[in-house]
CSV table of C-alpha atoms and ligand atoms in Angstrom, one decimal:
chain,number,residue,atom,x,y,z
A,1,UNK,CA,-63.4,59.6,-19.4
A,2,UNK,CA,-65.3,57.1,-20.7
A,3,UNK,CA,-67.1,57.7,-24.7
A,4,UNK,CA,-68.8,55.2,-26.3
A,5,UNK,CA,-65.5,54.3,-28.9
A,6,UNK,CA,-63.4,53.9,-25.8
A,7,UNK,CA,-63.0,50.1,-26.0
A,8,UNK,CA,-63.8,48.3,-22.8
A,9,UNK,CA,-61.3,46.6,-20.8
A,10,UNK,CA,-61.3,42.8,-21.7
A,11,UNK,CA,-61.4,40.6,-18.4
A,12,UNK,CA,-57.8,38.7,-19.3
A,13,UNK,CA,-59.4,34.9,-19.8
A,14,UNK,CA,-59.4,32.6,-17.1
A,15,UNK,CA,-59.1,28.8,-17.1
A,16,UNK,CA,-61.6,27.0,-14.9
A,17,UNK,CA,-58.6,25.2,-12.8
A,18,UNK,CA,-61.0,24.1,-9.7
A,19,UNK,CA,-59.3,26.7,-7.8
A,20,UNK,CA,-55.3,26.4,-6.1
A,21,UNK,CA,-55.8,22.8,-5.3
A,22,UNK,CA,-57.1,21.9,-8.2
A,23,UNK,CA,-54.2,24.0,-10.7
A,24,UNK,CA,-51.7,21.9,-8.4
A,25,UNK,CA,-53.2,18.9,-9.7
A,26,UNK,CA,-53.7,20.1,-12.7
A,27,UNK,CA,-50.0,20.9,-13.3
A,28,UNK,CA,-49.1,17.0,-11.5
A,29,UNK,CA,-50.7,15.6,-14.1
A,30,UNK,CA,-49.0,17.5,-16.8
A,31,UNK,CA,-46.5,16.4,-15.2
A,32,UNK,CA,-46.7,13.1,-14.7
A,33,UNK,CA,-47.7,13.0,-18.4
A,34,UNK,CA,-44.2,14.4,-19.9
A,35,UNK,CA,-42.4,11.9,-17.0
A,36,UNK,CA,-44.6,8.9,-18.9
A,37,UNK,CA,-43.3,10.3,-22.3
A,38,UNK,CA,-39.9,10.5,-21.4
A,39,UNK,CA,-40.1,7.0,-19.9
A,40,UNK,CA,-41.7,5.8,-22.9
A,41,UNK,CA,-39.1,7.2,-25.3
A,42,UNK,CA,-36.2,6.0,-22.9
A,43,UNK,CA,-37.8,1.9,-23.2
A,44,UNK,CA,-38.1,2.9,-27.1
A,45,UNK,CA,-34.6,3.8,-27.2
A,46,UNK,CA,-33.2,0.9,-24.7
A,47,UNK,CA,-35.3,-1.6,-26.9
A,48,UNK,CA,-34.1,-0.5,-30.0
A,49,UNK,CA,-30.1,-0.4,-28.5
A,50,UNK,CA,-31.2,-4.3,-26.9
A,51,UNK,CA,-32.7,-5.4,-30.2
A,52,UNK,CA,-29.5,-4.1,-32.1
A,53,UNK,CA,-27.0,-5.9,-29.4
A,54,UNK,CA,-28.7,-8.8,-29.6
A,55,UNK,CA,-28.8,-9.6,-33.3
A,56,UNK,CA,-25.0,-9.1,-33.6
A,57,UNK,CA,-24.8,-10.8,-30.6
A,58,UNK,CA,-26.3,-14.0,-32.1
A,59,UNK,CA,-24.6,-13.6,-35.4
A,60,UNK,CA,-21.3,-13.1,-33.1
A,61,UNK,CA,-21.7,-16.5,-31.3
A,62,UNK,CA,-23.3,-18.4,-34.5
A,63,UNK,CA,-27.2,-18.6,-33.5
A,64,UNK,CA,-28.2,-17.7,-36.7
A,65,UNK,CA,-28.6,-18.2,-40.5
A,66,UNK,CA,-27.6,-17.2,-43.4
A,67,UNK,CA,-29.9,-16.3,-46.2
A,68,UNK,CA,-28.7,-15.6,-50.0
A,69,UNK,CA,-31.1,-13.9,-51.5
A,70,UNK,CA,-31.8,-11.4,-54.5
A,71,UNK,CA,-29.9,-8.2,-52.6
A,72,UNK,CA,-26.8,-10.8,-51.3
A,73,UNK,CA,-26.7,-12.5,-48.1
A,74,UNK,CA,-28.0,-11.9,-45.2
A,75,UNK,CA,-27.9,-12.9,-41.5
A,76,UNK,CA,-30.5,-14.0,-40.4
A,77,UNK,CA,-31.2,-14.6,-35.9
A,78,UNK,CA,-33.7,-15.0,-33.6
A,79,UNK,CA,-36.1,-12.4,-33.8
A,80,UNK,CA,-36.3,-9.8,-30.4
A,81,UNK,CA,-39.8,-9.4,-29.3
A,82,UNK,CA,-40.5,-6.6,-27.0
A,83,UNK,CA,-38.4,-5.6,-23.9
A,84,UNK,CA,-39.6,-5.4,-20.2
A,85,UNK,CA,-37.7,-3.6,-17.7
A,86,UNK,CA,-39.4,-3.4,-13.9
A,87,UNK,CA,-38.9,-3.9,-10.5
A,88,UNK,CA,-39.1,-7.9,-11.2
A,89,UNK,CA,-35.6,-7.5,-13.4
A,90,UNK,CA,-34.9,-7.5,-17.5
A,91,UNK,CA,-36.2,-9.6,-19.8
A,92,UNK,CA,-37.3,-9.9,-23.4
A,93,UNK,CA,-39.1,-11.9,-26.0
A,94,UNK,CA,-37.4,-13.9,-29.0
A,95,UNK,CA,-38.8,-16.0,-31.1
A,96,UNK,CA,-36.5,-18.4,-32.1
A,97,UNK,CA,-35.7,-19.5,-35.7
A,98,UNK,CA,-37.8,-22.1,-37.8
A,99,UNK,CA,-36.2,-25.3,-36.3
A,100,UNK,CA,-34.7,-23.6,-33.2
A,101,UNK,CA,-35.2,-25.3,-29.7
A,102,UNK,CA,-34.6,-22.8,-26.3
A,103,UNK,CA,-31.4,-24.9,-25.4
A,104,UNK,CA,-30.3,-23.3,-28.6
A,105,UNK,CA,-29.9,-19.9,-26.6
A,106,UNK,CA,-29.4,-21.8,-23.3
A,107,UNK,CA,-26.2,-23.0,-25.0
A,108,UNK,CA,-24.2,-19.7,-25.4
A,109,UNK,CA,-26.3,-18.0,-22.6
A,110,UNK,CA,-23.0,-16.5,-21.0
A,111,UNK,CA,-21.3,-15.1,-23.8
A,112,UNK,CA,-24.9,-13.5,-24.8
A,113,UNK,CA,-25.6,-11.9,-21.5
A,114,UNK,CA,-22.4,-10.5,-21.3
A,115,UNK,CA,-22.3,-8.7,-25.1
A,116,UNK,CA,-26.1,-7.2,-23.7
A,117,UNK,CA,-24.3,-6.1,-20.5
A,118,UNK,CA,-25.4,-8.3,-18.1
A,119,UNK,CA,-23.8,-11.3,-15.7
A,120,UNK,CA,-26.0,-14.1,-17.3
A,121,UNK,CA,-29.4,-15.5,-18.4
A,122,UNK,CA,-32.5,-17.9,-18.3
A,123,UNK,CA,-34.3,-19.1,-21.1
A,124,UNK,CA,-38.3,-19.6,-20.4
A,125,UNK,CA,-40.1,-21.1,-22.9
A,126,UNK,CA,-43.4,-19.0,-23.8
A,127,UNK,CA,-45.2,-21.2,-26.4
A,128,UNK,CA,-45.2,-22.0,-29.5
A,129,UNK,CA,-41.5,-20.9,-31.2
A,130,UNK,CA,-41.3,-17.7,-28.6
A,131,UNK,CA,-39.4,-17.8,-25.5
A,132,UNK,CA,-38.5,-15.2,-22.8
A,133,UNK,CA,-34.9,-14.5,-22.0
A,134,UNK,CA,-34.4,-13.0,-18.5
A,135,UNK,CA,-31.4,-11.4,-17.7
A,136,UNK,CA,-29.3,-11.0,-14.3
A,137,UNK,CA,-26.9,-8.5,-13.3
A,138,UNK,CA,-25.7,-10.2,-10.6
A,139,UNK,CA,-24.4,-13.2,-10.6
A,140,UNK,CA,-25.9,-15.8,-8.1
A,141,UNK,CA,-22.9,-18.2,-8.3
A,142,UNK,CA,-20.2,-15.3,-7.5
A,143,UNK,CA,-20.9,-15.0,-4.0
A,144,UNK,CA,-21.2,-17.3,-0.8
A,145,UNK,CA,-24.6,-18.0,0.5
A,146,UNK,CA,-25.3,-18.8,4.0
A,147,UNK,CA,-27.3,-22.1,5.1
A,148,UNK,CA,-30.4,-20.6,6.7
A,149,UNK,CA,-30.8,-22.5,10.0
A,150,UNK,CA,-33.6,-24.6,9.1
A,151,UNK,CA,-33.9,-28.2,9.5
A,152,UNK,CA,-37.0,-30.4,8.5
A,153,UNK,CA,-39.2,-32.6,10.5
A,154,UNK,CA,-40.0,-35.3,8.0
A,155,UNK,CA,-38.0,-37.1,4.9
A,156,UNK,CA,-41.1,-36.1,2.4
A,157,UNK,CA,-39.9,-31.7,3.5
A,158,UNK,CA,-37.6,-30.2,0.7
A,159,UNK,CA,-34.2,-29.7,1.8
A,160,UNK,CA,-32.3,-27.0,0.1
A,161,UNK,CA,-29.4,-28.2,-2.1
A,162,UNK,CA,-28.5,-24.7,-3.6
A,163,UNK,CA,-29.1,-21.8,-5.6
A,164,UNK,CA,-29.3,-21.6,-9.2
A,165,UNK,CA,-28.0,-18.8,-11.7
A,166,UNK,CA,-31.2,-17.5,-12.1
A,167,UNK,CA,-31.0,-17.1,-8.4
A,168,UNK,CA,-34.2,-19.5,-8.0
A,169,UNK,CA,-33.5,-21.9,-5.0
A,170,UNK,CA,-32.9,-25.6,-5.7
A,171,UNK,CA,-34.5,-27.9,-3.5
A,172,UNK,CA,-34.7,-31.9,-3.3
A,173,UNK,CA,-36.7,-34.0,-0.8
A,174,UNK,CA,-35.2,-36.6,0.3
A,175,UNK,CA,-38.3,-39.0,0.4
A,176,UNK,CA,-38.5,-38.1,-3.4
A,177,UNK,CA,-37.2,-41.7,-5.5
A,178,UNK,CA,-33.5,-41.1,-6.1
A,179,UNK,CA,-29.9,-42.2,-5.2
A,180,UNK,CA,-27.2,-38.9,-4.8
A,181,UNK,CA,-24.4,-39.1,-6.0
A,182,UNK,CA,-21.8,-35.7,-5.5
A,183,UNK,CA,-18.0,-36.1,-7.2
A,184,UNK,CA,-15.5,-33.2,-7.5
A,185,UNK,CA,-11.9,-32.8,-6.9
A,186,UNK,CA,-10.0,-32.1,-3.1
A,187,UNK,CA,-11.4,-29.0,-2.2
A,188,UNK,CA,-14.0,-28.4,-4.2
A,189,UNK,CA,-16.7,-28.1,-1.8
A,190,UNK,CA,-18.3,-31.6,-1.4
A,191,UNK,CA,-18.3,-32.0,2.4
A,192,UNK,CA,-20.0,-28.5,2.5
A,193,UNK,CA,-23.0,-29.5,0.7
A,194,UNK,CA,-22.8,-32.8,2.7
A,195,UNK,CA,-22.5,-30.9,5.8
A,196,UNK,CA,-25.9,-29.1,4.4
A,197,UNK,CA,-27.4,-31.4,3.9
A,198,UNK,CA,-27.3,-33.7,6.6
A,199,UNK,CA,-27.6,-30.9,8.8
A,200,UNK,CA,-31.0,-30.0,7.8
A,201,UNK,CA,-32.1,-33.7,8.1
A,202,UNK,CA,-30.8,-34.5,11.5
A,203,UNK,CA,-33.4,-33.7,13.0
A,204,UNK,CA,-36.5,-35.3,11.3
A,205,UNK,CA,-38.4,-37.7,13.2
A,206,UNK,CA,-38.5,-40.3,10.1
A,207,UNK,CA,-34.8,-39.7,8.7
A,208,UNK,CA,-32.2,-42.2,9.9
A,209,UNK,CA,-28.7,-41.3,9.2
A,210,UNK,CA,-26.4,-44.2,8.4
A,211,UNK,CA,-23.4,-44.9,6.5
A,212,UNK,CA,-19.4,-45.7,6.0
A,213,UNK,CA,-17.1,-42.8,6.1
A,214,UNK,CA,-13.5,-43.6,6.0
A,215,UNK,CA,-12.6,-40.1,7.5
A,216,UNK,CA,-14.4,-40.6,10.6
A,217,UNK,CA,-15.5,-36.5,9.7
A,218,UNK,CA,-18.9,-36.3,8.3
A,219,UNK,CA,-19.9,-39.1,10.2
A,220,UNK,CA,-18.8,-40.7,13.6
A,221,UNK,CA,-17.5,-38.2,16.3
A,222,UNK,CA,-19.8,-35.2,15.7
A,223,UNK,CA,-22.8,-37.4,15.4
A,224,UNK,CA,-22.5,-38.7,19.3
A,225,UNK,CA,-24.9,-38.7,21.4
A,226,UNK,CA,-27.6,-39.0,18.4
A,227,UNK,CA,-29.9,-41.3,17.4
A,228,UNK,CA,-28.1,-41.7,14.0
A,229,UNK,CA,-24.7,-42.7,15.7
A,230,UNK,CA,-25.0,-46.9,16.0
A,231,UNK,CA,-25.8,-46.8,12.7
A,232,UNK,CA,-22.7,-45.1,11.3
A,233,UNK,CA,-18.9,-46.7,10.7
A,234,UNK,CA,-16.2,-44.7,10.7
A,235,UNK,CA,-12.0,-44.3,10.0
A,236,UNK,CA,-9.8,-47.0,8.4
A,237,UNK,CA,-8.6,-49.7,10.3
A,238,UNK,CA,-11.3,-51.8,10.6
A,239,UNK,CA,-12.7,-52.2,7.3
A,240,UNK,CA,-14.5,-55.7,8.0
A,241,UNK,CA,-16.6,-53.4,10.2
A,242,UNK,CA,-17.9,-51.2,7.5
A,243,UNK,CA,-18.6,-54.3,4.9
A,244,UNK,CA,-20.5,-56.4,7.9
A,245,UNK,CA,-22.3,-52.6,8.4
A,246,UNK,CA,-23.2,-52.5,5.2
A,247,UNK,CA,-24.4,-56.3,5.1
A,248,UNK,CA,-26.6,-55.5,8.4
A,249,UNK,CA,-27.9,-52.4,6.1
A,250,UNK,CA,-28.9,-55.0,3.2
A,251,UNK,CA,-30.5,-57.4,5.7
A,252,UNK,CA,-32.5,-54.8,7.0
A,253,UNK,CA,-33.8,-53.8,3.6
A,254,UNK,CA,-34.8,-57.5,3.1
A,255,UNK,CA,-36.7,-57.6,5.8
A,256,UNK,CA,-38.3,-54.3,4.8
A,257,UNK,CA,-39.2,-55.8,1.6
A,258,UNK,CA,-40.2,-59.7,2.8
A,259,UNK,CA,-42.9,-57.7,5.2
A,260,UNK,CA,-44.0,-55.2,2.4
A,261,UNK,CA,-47.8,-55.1,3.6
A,262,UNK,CA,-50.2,-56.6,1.1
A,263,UNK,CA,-51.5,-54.1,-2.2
A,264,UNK,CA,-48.3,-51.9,-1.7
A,265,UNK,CA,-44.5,-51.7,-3.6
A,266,UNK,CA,-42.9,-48.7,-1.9
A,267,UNK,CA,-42.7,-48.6,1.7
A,268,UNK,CA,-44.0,-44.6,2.8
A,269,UNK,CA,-40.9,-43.9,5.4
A,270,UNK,CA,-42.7,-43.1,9.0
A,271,UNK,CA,-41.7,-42.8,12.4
A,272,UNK,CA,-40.9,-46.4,12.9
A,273,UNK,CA,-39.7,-47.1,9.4
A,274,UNK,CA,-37.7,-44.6,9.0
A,275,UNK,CA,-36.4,-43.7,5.5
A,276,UNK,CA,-32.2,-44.7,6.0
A,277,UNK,CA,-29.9,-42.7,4.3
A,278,UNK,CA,-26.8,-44.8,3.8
A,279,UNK,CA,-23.9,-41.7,3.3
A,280,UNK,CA,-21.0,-43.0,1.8
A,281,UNK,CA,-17.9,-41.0,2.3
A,282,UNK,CA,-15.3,-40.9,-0.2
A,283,UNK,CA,-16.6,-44.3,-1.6
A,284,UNK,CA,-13.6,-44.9,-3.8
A,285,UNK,CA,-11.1,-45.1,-1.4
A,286,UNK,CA,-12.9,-47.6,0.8
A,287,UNK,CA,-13.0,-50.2,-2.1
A,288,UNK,CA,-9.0,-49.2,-3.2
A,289,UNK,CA,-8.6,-49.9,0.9
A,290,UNK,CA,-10.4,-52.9,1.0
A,291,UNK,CA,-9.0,-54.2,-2.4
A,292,UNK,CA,-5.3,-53.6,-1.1
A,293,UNK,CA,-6.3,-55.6,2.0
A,294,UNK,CA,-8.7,-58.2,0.4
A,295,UNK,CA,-10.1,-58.9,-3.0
A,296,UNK,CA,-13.0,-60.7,-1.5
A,297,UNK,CA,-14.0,-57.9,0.9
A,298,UNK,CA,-14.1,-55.4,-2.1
A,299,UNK,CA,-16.4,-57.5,-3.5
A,300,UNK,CA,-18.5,-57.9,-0.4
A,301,UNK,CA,-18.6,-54.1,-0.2
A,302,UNK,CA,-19.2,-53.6,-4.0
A,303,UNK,CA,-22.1,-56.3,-3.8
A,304,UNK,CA,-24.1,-54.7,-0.9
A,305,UNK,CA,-23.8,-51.3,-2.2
A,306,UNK,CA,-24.9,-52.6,-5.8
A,307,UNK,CA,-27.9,-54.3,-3.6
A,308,UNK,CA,-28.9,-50.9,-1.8
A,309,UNK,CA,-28.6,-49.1,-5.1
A,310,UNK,CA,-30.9,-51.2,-6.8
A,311,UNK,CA,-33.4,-52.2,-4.3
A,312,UNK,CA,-33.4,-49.7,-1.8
A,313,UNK,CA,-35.7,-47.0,-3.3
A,314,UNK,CA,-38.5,-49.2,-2.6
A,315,UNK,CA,-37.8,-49.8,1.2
A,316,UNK,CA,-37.3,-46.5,1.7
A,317,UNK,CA,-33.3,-46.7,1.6
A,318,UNK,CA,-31.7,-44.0,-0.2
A,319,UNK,CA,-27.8,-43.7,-0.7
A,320,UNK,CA,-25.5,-40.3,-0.8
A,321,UNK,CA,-22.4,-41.1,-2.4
A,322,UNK,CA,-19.7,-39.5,-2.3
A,323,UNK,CA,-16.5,-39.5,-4.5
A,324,UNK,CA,-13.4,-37.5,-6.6
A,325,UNK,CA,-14.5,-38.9,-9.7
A,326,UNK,CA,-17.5,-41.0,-10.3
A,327,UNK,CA,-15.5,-44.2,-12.6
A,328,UNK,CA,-17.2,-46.7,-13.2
A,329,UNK,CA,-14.8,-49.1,-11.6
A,330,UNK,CA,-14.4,-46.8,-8.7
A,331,UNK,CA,-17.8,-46.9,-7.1
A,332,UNK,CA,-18.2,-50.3,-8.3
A,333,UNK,CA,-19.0,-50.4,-11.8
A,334,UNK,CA,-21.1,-48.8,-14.6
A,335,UNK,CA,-24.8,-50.2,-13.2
A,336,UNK,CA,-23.7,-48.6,-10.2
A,337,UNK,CA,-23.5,-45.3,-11.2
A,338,UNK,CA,-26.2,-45.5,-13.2
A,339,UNK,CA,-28.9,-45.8,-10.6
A,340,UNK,CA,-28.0,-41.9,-9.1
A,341,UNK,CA,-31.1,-40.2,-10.0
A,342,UNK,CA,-29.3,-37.2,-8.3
A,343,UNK,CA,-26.0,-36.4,-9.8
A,344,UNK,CA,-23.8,-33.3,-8.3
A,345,UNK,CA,-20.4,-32.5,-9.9
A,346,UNK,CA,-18.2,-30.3,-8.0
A,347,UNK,CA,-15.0,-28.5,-9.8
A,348,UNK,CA,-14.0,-31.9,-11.7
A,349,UNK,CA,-12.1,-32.1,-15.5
A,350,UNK,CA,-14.1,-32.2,-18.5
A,351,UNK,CA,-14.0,-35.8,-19.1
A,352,UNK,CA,-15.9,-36.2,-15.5
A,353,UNK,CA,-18.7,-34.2,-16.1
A,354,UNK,CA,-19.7,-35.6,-19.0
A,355,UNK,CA,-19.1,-38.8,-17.8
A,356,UNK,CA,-21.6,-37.8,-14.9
A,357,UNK,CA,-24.0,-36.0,-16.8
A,358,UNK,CA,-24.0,-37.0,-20.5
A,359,UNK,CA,-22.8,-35.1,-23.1
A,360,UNK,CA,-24.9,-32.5,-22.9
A,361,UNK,CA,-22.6,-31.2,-19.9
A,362,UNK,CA,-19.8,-31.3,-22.5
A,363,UNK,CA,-19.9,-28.0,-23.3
A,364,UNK,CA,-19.9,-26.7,-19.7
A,365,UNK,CA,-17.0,-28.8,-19.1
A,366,UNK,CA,-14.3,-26.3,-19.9
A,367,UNK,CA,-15.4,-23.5,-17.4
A,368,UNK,CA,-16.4,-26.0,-14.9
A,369,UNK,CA,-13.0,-27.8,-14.6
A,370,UNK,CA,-11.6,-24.4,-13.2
A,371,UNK,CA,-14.8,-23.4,-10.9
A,372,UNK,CA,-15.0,-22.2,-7.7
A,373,UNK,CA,-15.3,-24.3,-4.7
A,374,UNK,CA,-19.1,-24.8,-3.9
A,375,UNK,CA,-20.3,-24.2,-7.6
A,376,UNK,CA,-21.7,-27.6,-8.7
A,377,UNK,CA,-23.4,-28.9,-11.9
A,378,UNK,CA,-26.7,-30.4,-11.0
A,379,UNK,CA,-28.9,-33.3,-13.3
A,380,UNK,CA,-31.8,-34.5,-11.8
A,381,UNK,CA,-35.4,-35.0,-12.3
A,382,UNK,CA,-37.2,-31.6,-13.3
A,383,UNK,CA,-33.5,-29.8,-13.4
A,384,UNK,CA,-31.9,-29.9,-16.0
A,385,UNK,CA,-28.5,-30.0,-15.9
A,386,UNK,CA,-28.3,-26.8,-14.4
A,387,UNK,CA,-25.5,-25.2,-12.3
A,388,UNK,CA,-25.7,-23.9,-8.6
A,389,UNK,CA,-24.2,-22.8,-5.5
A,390,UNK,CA,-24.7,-25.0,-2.2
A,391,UNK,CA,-24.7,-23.4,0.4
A,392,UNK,CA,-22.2,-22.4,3.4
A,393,UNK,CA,-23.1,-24.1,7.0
A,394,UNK,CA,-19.5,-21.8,8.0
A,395,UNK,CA,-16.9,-24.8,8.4
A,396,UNK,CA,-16.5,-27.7,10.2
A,397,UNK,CA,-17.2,-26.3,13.8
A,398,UNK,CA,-20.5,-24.8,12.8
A,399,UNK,CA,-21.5,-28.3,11.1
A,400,UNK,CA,-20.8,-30.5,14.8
A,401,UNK,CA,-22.4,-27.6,16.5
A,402,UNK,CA,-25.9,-28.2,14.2
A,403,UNK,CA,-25.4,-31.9,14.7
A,404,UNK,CA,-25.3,-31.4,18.5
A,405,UNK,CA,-27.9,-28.9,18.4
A,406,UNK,CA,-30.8,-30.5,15.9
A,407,UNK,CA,-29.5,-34.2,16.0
A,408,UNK,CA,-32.7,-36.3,16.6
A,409,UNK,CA,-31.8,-38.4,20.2
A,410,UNK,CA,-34.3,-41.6,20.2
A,411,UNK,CA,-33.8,-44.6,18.3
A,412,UNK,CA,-37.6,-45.3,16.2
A,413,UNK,CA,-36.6,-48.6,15.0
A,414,UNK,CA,-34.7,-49.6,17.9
A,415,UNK,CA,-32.4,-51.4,15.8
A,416,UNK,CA,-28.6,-51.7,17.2
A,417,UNK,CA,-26.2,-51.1,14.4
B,1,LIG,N1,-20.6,-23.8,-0.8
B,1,LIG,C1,-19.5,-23.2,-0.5
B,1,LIG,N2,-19.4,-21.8,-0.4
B,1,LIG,C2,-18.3,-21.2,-0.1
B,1,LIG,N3,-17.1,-21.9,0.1
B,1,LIG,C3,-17.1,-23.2,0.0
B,1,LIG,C4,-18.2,-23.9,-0.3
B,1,LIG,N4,-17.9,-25.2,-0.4
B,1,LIG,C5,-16.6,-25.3,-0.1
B,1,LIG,N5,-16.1,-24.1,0.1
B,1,LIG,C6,-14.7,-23.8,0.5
B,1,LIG,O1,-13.8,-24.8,0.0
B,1,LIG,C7,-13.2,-25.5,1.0
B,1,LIG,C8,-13.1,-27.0,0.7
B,1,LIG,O2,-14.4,-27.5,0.7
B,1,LIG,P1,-14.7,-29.0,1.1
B,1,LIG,O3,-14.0,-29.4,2.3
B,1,LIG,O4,-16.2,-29.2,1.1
B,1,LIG,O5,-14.1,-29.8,-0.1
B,1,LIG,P2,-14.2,-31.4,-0.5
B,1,LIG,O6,-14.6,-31.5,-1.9
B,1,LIG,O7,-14.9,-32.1,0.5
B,1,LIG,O8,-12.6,-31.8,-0.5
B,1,LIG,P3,-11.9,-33.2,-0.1
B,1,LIG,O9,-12.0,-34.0,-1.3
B,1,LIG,O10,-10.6,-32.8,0.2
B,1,LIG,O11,-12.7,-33.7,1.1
B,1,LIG,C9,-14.0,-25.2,2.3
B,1,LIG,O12,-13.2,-25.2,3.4
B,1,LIG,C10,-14.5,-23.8,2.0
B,1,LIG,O13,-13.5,-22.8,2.3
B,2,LIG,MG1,-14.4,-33.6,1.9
């Protein structure tokens, strides 16, 4: 029975949840708010483990200082910003040492990636003296990529010559100023990227393919029945044939340039001036052929060559050359090879790269000289000297079938070769 001192039963307190629904989202949201503290202590922990790798990574490969001071001597490197890890990849922020440059990191990128754990890494600069340092855990150059089956309709499209480290694609348009030039040793993938890359272009309506190519393989044969064909020589025995080719070649570009219309000094190519691509197919052993025949018609050869190199960029002649080693007296002398905007090194010794690329490539040039085939080392304008992987068109056969498929039929200039 009830009295007045019998204390009344307290109503056990209730939270205003908004009902079932609403203590569902309620408890989501706690939720959700421990999962964003956990995350957030995870990145604190990661970031303080990356910052930790990365200073004794530095002092281990030497990018850093030393500093004597009061307390003794201390190391000092390039300071670790903040860390980002998301669905885009790793990457952090350094600011690099008073009188640091980004090529500074760039230079012992490998063995840095790999003490933080990963396969390699760019350097992007930020501004000022901070960069950010992305990080890959694959690496791009380790595995074949396939040539998509694309092909471009005009000289000024970007054909693809490769893909990076980074994994970015490299891309060069042919229209773009610029002689290529591609050495490496037998078997190192040259005729691949060749194969690429005059696959893509055989069909573009303003793209003539011409050239000298001793093995009769990347040129001649598969190329029958194309528009391109009378304009290519091809196989040994009759070198005469290539040097008058190669005469007819610099004729034409004379022409070209005694008709250069009025107010103009670079001829746009177009359908009926097409932009020529003189290939030349293992280059060196053409002139050691011609020199063991005739001293004179080494000459003849090196001379028009020299001509086309020099002159041709403004007639809208561009030349792919093609050699083991890029020599000086091999392709037909120093000013030669100096007029390759486009340089592509393929497995080659030490000495070669840097003779290619300048001796910033120095330093590459031990790992290189035992790479891959299809890994190439890549200096041109806006890249550089980067390394990539060209891609696979999937051997010989594949290459003839493109040719046959995509090869452009009419003749726009109507010239016979
Ligand atoms: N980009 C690539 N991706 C994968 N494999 C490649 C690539 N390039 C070349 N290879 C492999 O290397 C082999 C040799 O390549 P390629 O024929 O292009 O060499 P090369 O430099 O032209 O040699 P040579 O001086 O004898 O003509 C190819 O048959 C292929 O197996
Ligand atoms: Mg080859």
């Amino acid at each position: 029975m009830a009295t007045d001192h019998t204390p009344a039963m307290r109503e056990p307190v209730r939270w205003y949840t908004g009902g079932p629904s609403g203590a569902r989202r309620l408890i989501n949201r706690l939720r959700a708010r421990v999962a964003e503290q956990q995350r957030l202590e995870a990145h604190r922990f990661l970031e303080a483990d990356m910052r930790g790798l990365w200073r004794e990574a530095c002092a281990g490969v030497g990018l850093c200082q030393y500093v004597d001071n009061a307390a003794g001597m201390t190391v000092r490197t390039p300071r670790f910003g903040g860390l980002r890890v998301g669905p885009a990849g790793t990457s952090f922020t350094v600011e690099l040492m008073p009188g640091g440059e980004p090529a500074d990191v760039e230079a012992h990128a490998l063995r840095l990636a790999h003490s933080l754990g990963f396969a390699g890494l760019r350097v992007a600069p930020l501004g000022g003296r901070w960069v950010r340092v992305v990080l890959f855990e694959v690496d791009p150059l380790a595995s074949t990529f396939a040539l998509p089956h694309d092909v471009v309709g005009r000289a000024d499209a970007p054909i693809l010559l490769g893909r990076r480290e980074d994994g970015a694609l490299v891309e060069h348009a042919l229209a773009s100023p610029g002689h290529i030039a591609v050495q490496g040793q037998n078997g190192s993938g040259k005729s691949q990227l060749s194969y690429g890359l005059l696959a893509q272009l055989a069909a573009a309506a303003d793209v003539l393919i011409s050239g000298s190519d001793i093995t009769g393989l990347l040129l001649g044969r598969a190329w029958d029945g194309t528009a391109h064909r009378a304009h290519q020589v091809t196989g040994s025995k009759d070198l005469t044939a290539h040097a008058a080719h190669l005469d007819r070649l610099v004729g034409w570009m004379d022409d070209r340039l005694d008709t250069m219309p009025p107010r103009i000094d670079n001829i746009a190519p177009t359908v009926q001036t097409p932009l020529v691509l003189v290939v030349l197919e293992e280059f060196p052993g053409l002139l050691r052929a011609a020199q063991a025949k005739d001293r004179k018609l080494a000459e003849r050869i090196t001379s028009a060559v020299l001509r086309l190199l020099s002159e041709g960029r403004k007639a809208a002649f561009r030349v792919l050359m093609l050699a083991q080693r890029f020599e000086a007296n091999a392709v037909g002398g120093g000013y030669a090879r100096d007029q390759f905007a486009v340089r592509l090194s393929f497995r080659v010794p030490a000495e070669s790269l840097a003779m290619l690329h300048g001796d910033d490539a120095r330093r590459l040039g031990p790992e290189h000289a035992n790479t891959e085939p299809g890994i190439a080392y890549l200096s041109a304008p806006g890249q550089d000297c980067v390394r990539l992987r060209a891609p696979y068109l999937g051997g010989y056969g594949a290459y003839c079938d493109r040719i046959t498929r995509h090869g452009r039929r009419e003749d726009t200039e109507g010239r016979a070769a």
